[in-house]
Amino acid sequence: MVLFRRLLGDVLRPRRLDPGRTLRQLGADARVSLGYMSEIERGQKEASSELLAAICSALDVPLSEILSDVADAVALEETAMSVRLEQVDIGSEALAVTPVRRRPNGDVVASAA
Amino acid sequence: MVLFRRLLGDVLRPRRLDPGRTLRQLGADARVSLGYMSEIERGQKEASSELLAAICSALDVPLSEILSDVADAVALEETAMSVRLEQVDIGSEALAVTPVRRRPNGDVVASAA
């Protein structure tokens, strides 16, 4: 399952680090504790809409830009997930059509095509 | 302040209504109560990342598409807000440079330029 808060954290961290700000500095600007700010960046806590707006304001980045970046990151994960699911499908199909033969000792083995 | 949850609600509602689903149906599919689903659509309650994923899955819309739509809606509000702020700026500036004169009775009036 692709989780909004995890990719939000992934998007927020480089925005903070680019001008070399600490979690403590950003937390102070956004009026949120260092611990909570850290959990948001690690995708472990949800940020309320008010807090998200305050963080964007402290980062001096429009909320729309952050959300657009999160949407792109989510789209990448969705694509990666669907590719993995397709591979699983192809894998099961390949297994289903592989001809098998039985060895004299009873073992079932895939025969060369 | 532009709030994520309000614009999320604005984006979710037409997605539910397009195939003519009720709040009750969507709530049942996403395993959330009718009341909570209604509050999310009205932008009054935050949806956790897990719930947001469940709602998108019930709507059969990728989360990335919903987030991209929300980002666009947020961008529109941000533009509208900055235009309103500019109008306020222009308004104060105009007031500051308007020459004034005092009538014989003491009233201050803006003089014609």
mmCIF file of C-alpha atoms in Angstrom:
data_model
loop_
_atom_site.group_PDB
_atom_site.id
_atom_site.type_symbol
_atom_site.label_atom_id
_atom_site.label_comp_id
_atom_site.label_asym_id
_atom_site.label_seq_id
_atom_site.Cartn_x
_atom_site.Cartn_y
_atom_site.Cartn_z
ATOM 1 C CA MET A 1 0.000 0.000 0.000
ATOM 2 C CA VAL A 2 1.424 3.400 -1.007
ATOM 3 C CA LEU A 3 1.182 5.709 2.009
ATOM 4 C CA PHE A 4 0.891 9.485 1.628
ATOM 5 C CA ARG A 5 2.757 10.284 4.865
ATOM 6 C CA ARG A 6 5.825 8.220 3.889
ATOM 7 C CA LEU A 7 6.276 9.950 0.539
ATOM 8 C CA LEU A 8 5.456 13.321 2.113
ATOM 9 C CA GLY A 9 8.387 12.753 4.468
ATOM 10 C CA ASP A 10 10.607 11.784 1.531
ATOM 11 C CA VAL A 11 9.677 15.035 -0.224
ATOM 12 C CA LEU A 12 10.039 17.262 2.842
ATOM 13 C CA ARG A 13 13.503 16.082 3.970
ATOM 14 C CA PRO A 14 15.566 17.325 0.955
ATOM 15 C CA ARG A 15 13.620 20.613 1.006
ATOM 16 C CA ARG A 16 14.799 21.159 4.581
ATOM 17 C CA LEU A 17 18.357 19.958 3.925
ATOM 18 C CA ASP A 18 18.870 21.962 0.737
ATOM 19 C CA PRO A 19 19.435 25.209 2.654
ATOM 20 C CA GLY A 20 21.072 23.099 5.398
ATOM 21 C CA ARG A 21 18.451 23.550 8.089
ATOM 22 C CA THR A 22 18.244 21.298 11.145
ATOM 23 C CA LEU A 23 15.063 19.576 12.291
ATOM 24 C CA ARG A 24 15.224 21.830 15.344
ATOM 25 C CA GLN A 25 15.282 25.015 13.238
ATOM 26 C CA LEU A 26 12.420 23.901 10.996
ATOM 27 C CA GLY A 27 10.429 22.657 13.982
ATOM 28 C CA ALA A 28 10.841 26.017 15.703
ATOM 29 C CA ASP A 29 9.721 27.914 12.566
ATOM 30 C CA ALA A 30 6.714 25.621 12.057
ATOM 31 C CA ARG A 31 5.960 25.564 15.813
ATOM 32 C CA VAL A 32 6.241 21.797 16.127
ATOM 33 C CA SER A 33 8.535 19.785 18.405
ATOM 34 C CA LEU A 34 11.793 18.373 17.056
ATOM 35 C CA GLY A 35 10.589 14.826 17.797
ATOM 36 C CA TYR A 36 7.310 15.255 15.940
ATOM 37 C CA MET A 37 9.050 16.961 12.995
ATOM 38 C CA SER A 38 11.457 14.029 12.799
ATOM 39 C CA GLU A 39 8.602 11.503 12.840
ATOM 40 C CA ILE A 40 6.827 13.382 10.029
ATOM 41 C CA GLU A 41 9.993 13.326 7.896
ATOM 42 C CA ARG A 42 10.377 9.595 8.543
ATOM 43 C CA GLY A 43 6.750 9.050 7.512
ATOM 44 C CA GLN A 44 5.797 7.720 10.931
ATOM 45 C CA LYS A 45 3.283 10.398 11.974
ATOM 46 C CA GLU A 46 0.544 12.128 10.032
ATOM 47 C CA ALA A 47 0.739 15.899 9.734
ATOM 48 C CA SER A 48 -2.575 17.724 10.126
ATOM 49 C CA SER A 49 -3.484 20.119 7.304
ATOM 50 C CA GLU A 50 -2.664 23.094 9.547
ATOM 51 C CA LEU A 51 0.750 21.644 10.398
ATOM 52 C CA LEU A 52 1.449 20.815 6.750
ATOM 53 C CA ALA A 53 0.658 24.435 5.838
ATOM 54 C CA ALA A 54 2.933 25.682 8.655
ATOM 55 C CA ILE A 55 5.808 23.423 7.510
ATOM 56 C CA CYS A 56 5.436 24.619 3.891
ATOM 57 C CA SER A 57 5.391 28.202 5.094
ATOM 58 C CA ALA A 58 8.524 27.593 7.222
ATOM 59 C CA LEU A 59 10.212 25.978 4.194
ATOM 60 C CA ASP A 60 9.016 28.881 2.022
ATOM 61 C CA VAL A 61 7.602 26.426 -0.529
ATOM 62 C CA PRO A 62 3.982 26.516 -1.746
ATOM 63 C CA LEU A 63 1.860 23.609 -0.495
ATOM 64 C CA SER A 64 0.870 22.937 -4.127
ATOM 65 C CA GLU A 65 4.525 22.296 -5.033
ATOM 66 C CA ILE A 66 4.996 19.841 -2.160
ATOM 67 C CA LEU A 67 1.767 18.012 -3.047
ATOM 68 C CA SER A 68 2.733 17.877 -6.712
ATOM 69 C CA ASP A 69 6.104 16.336 -5.769
ATOM 70 C CA VAL A 70 4.356 13.820 -3.490
ATOM 71 C CA ALA A 71 1.916 12.955 -6.319
ATOM 72 C CA ASP A 72 4.907 12.276 -8.623
ATOM 73 C CA ALA A 73 6.643 10.116 -5.988
ATOM 74 C CA VAL A 74 3.391 8.186 -5.390
ATOM 75 C CA ALA A 75 2.971 7.658 -9.156
ATOM 76 C CA LEU A 76 6.499 6.199 -9.354
ATOM 77 C CA GLU A 77 5.732 3.744 -6.535
ATOM 78 C CA GLU A 78 2.399 2.799 -8.116
ATOM 79 C CA THR A 79 4.182 2.027 -11.404
ATOM 80 C CA ALA A 80 6.876 0.009 -9.616
ATOM 81 C CA MET A 81 4.170 -1.937 -7.745
ATOM 82 C CA SER A 82 2.193 -2.712 -10.906
ATOM 83 C CA VAL A 83 5.402 -3.900 -12.658
ATOM 84 C CA ARG A 84 6.084 -6.244 -9.711
ATOM 85 C CA LEU A 85 2.498 -7.556 -9.860
ATOM 86 C CA GLU A 86 2.852 -8.198 -13.615
ATOM 87 C CA GLN A 87 6.074 -10.105 -12.984
ATOM 88 C CA VAL A 88 4.242 -12.285 -10.445
ATOM 89 C CA ASP A 89 1.510 -12.920 -13.067
ATOM 90 C CA ILE A 90 4.040 -13.828 -15.746
ATOM 91 C CA GLY A 91 5.820 -16.043 -13.226
ATOM 92 C CA SER A 92 2.667 -18.057 -12.395
ATOM 93 C CA GLU A 93 1.758 -18.337 -16.067
ATOM 94 C CA ALA A 94 5.234 -19.619 -16.945
ATOM 95 C CA LEU A 95 4.922 -22.238 -14.190
ATOM 96 C CA ALA A 96 1.484 -23.293 -15.421
ATOM 97 C CA VAL A 97 2.595 -23.947 -19.014
ATOM 98 C CA THR A 98 5.936 -25.619 -18.286
ATOM 99 C CA PRO A 99 5.656 -29.236 -19.449
ATOM 100 C CA VAL A 100 6.611 -31.730 -16.757
ATOM 101 C CA ARG A 101 7.689 -35.352 -16.824
ATOM 102 C CA ARG A 102 8.107 -37.892 -14.069
ATOM 103 C CA ARG A 103 11.450 -39.535 -13.348
ATOM 104 C CA PRO A 104 11.593 -43.286 -12.754
ATOM 105 C CA ASN A 105 11.987 -42.572 -9.013
ATOM 106 C CA GLY A 106 8.708 -40.581 -9.035
ATOM 107 C CA ASP A 107 10.196 -37.053 -8.894
ATOM 108 C CA VAL A 108 8.367 -34.529 -11.069
ATOM 109 C CA VAL A 109 10.765 -32.441 -13.174
ATOM 110 C CA ALA A 110 10.283 -29.715 -15.760
ATOM 111 C CA SER A 111 11.160 -31.084 -19.178
ATOM 112 C CA ALA A 112 13.240 -29.077 -21.652
ATOM 113 C CA ALA A 113 10.866 -27.367 -24.117
ATOM 114 C CA MET B 1 -4.480 29.333 4.925
ATOM 115 C CA VAL B 2 -4.971 26.710 2.215
ATOM 116 C CA LEU B 3 -5.888 23.428 3.906
ATOM 117 C CA PHE B 4 -5.110 20.067 2.321
ATOM 118 C CA ARG B 5 -8.140 18.289 3.823
ATOM 119 C CA ARG B 6 -10.620 20.841 2.427
ATOM 120 C CA LEU B 7 -9.374 20.534 -1.142
ATOM 121 C CA LEU B 8 -9.042 16.769 -0.748
ATOM 122 C CA GLY B 9 -12.754 16.682 0.082
ATOM 123 C CA ASP B 10 -13.515 18.869 -2.943
ATOM 124 C CA VAL B 11 -11.598 16.440 -5.174
ATOM 125 C CA LEU B 12 -13.085 13.263 -3.661
ATOM 126 C CA ARG B 13 -16.779 14.249 -3.847
ATOM 127 C CA PRO B 14 -17.155 14.417 -7.670
ATOM 128 C CA ARG B 15 -15.144 11.187 -7.996
ATOM 129 C CA ARG B 16 -17.738 9.456 -5.814
ATOM 130 C CA LEU B 17 -20.712 11.123 -7.501
ATOM 131 C CA ASP B 18 -19.582 10.516 -11.074
ATOM 132 C CA PRO B 19 -20.644 6.842 -10.971
ATOM 133 C CA GLY B 20 -23.526 7.933 -8.684
ATOM 134 C CA ARG B 21 -22.347 6.275 -5.478
ATOM 135 C CA THR B 22 -23.725 7.195 -2.068
ATOM 136 C CA LEU B 23 -21.561 8.066 0.930
ATOM 137 C CA ARG B 24 -22.860 4.857 2.498
ATOM 138 C CA GLN B 25 -21.680 2.699 -0.425
ATOM 139 C CA LEU B 26 -18.233 4.318 -0.573
ATOM 140 C CA GLY B 27 -17.906 4.179 3.209
ATOM 141 C CA ALA B 28 -18.735 0.458 3.190
ATOM 142 C CA ASP B 29 -16.164 -0.219 0.431
ATOM 143 C CA ALA B 30 -13.465 1.812 2.209
ATOM 144 C CA ARG B 31 -14.481 0.399 5.633
ATOM 145 C CA VAL B 32 -15.219 3.802 7.147
ATOM 146 C CA SER B 33 -18.448 5.013 8.733
ATOM 147 C CA LEU B 34 -20.890 7.116 6.706
ATOM 148 C CA GLY B 35 -20.468 10.014 9.155
ATOM 149 C CA TYR B 36 -16.690 10.002 8.951
ATOM 150 C CA MET B 37 -16.754 9.676 5.153
ATOM 151 C CA SER B 38 -19.089 12.669 5.011
ATOM 152 C CA GLU B 39 -16.785 14.741 7.252
ATOM 153 C CA ILE B 40 -13.791 13.882 5.054
ATOM 154 C CA GLU B 41 -15.667 15.018 1.941
ATOM 155 C CA ARG B 42 -16.629 18.261 3.675
ATOM 156 C CA GLY B 43 -12.987 18.814 4.666
ATOM 157 C CA GLN B 44 -13.799 18.668 8.360
ATOM 158 C CA LYS B 45 -11.781 15.593 9.332
ATOM 159 C CA GLU B 46 -8.305 14.479 8.332
ATOM 160 C CA ALA B 47 -8.014 11.111 6.608
ATOM 161 C CA SER B 48 -5.065 8.975 7.719
ATOM 162 C CA SER B 49 -2.774 7.743 4.942
ATOM 163 C CA GLU B 50 -4.229 4.226 5.298
ATOM 164 C CA LEU B 51 -7.783 5.557 5.000
ATOM 165 C CA LEU B 52 -6.863 7.747 2.023
ATOM 166 C CA ALA B 53 -5.409 4.672 0.297
ATOM 167 C CA ALA B 54 -8.582 2.691 1.108
ATOM 168 C CA ILE B 55 -10.838 5.457 -0.266
ATOM 169 C CA CYS B 56 -8.799 5.668 -3.491
ATOM 170 C CA SER B 57 -8.959 1.892 -3.829
ATOM 171 C CA ALA B 58 -12.761 1.956 -3.267
ATOM 172 C CA LEU B 59 -13.055 4.738 -5.876
ATOM 173 C CA ASP B 60 -10.759 2.751 -8.202
ATOM 174 C CA VAL B 61 -8.589 5.845 -8.728
ATOM 175 C CA PRO B 62 -4.812 5.870 -8.139
ATOM 176 C CA LEU B 63 -3.752 7.906 -5.095
ATOM 177 C CA SER B 64 -1.302 9.781 -7.351
ATOM 178 C CA GLU B 65 -4.214 11.044 -9.489
ATOM 179 C CA ILE B 66 -6.142 12.292 -6.444
ATOM 180 C CA LEU B 67 -3.019 14.015 -5.051
ATOM 181 C CA SER B 68 -2.264 15.588 -8.407
ATOM 182 C CA ASP B 69 -5.838 16.961 -8.579
ATOM 183 C CA VAL B 70 -5.520 18.284 -5.009
ATOM 184 C CA ALA B 71 -2.171 19.918 -5.901
ATOM 185 C CA ASP B 72 -3.873 21.668 -8.855
ATOM 186 C CA ALA B 73 -6.781 22.841 -6.684
ATOM 187 C CA VAL B 74 -4.333 24.110 -4.026
ATOM 188 C CA ALA B 75 -2.322 25.961 -6.709
ATOM 189 C CA LEU B 76 -5.512 27.705 -7.886
ATOM 190 C CA GLU B 77 -6.308 28.853 -4.335
ATOM 191 C CA GLU B 78 -2.720 30.008 -3.783
ATOM 192 C CA THR B 79 -2.909 32.104 -6.969
ATOM 193 C CA ALA B 80 -6.275 33.553 -5.961
ATOM 194 C CA MET B 81 -4.876 34.408 -2.513
ATOM 195 C CA SER B 82 -1.761 36.107 -3.914
ATOM 196 C CA VAL B 83 -3.927 38.158 -6.319
ATOM 197 C CA ARG B 84 -6.065 39.282 -3.358
ATOM 198 C CA LEU B 85 -2.891 40.188 -1.395
ATOM 199 C CA GLU B 86 -1.565 42.212 -4.371
ATOM 200 C CA GLN B 87 -4.877 44.080 -4.561
ATOM 201 C CA VAL B 88 -4.547 44.952 -0.883
ATOM 202 C CA ASP B 89 -0.973 46.185 -1.551
ATOM 203 C CA ILE B 90 -2.075 48.277 -4.510
ATOM 204 C CA GLY B 91 -4.955 49.597 -2.419
ATOM 205 C CA SER B 92 -2.699 50.792 0.430
ATOM 206 C CA GLU B 93 -0.211 52.294 -2.022
ATOM 207 C CA ALA B 94 -2.960 54.177 -3.818
ATOM 208 C CA LEU B 95 -4.188 55.514 -0.473
ATOM 209 C CA ALA B 96 -0.653 56.576 0.485
ATOM 210 C CA VAL B 97 -0.046 58.628 -2.644
ATOM 211 C CA THR B 98 -3.514 60.179 -2.996
ATOM 212 C CA PRO B 99 -3.124 63.912 -2.353
ATOM 213 C CA VAL B 100 -5.590 65.211 0.210
ATOM 214 C CA ARG B 101 -6.927 68.665 0.968
ATOM 215 C CA ARG B 102 -8.922 69.973 3.875
ATOM 216 C CA ARG B 103 -12.348 71.540 3.383
ATOM 217 C CA PRO B 104 -13.176 74.792 5.153
ATOM 218 C CA ASN B 105 -15.282 72.770 7.643
ATOM 219 C CA GLY B 106 -12.220 70.599 8.537
ATOM 220 C CA ASP B 107 -13.186 67.450 6.548
ATOM 221 C CA VAL B 108 -10.244 65.777 4.798
ATOM 222 C CA VAL B 109 -11.032 64.880 1.191
ATOM 223 C CA ALA B 110 -9.006 63.293 -1.606
ATOM 224 C CA SER B 111 -8.275 65.944 -4.192
ATOM 225 C CA ALA B 112 -8.665 65.224 -7.900
ATOM 226 C CA ALA B 113 -5.219 64.378 -9.335
#
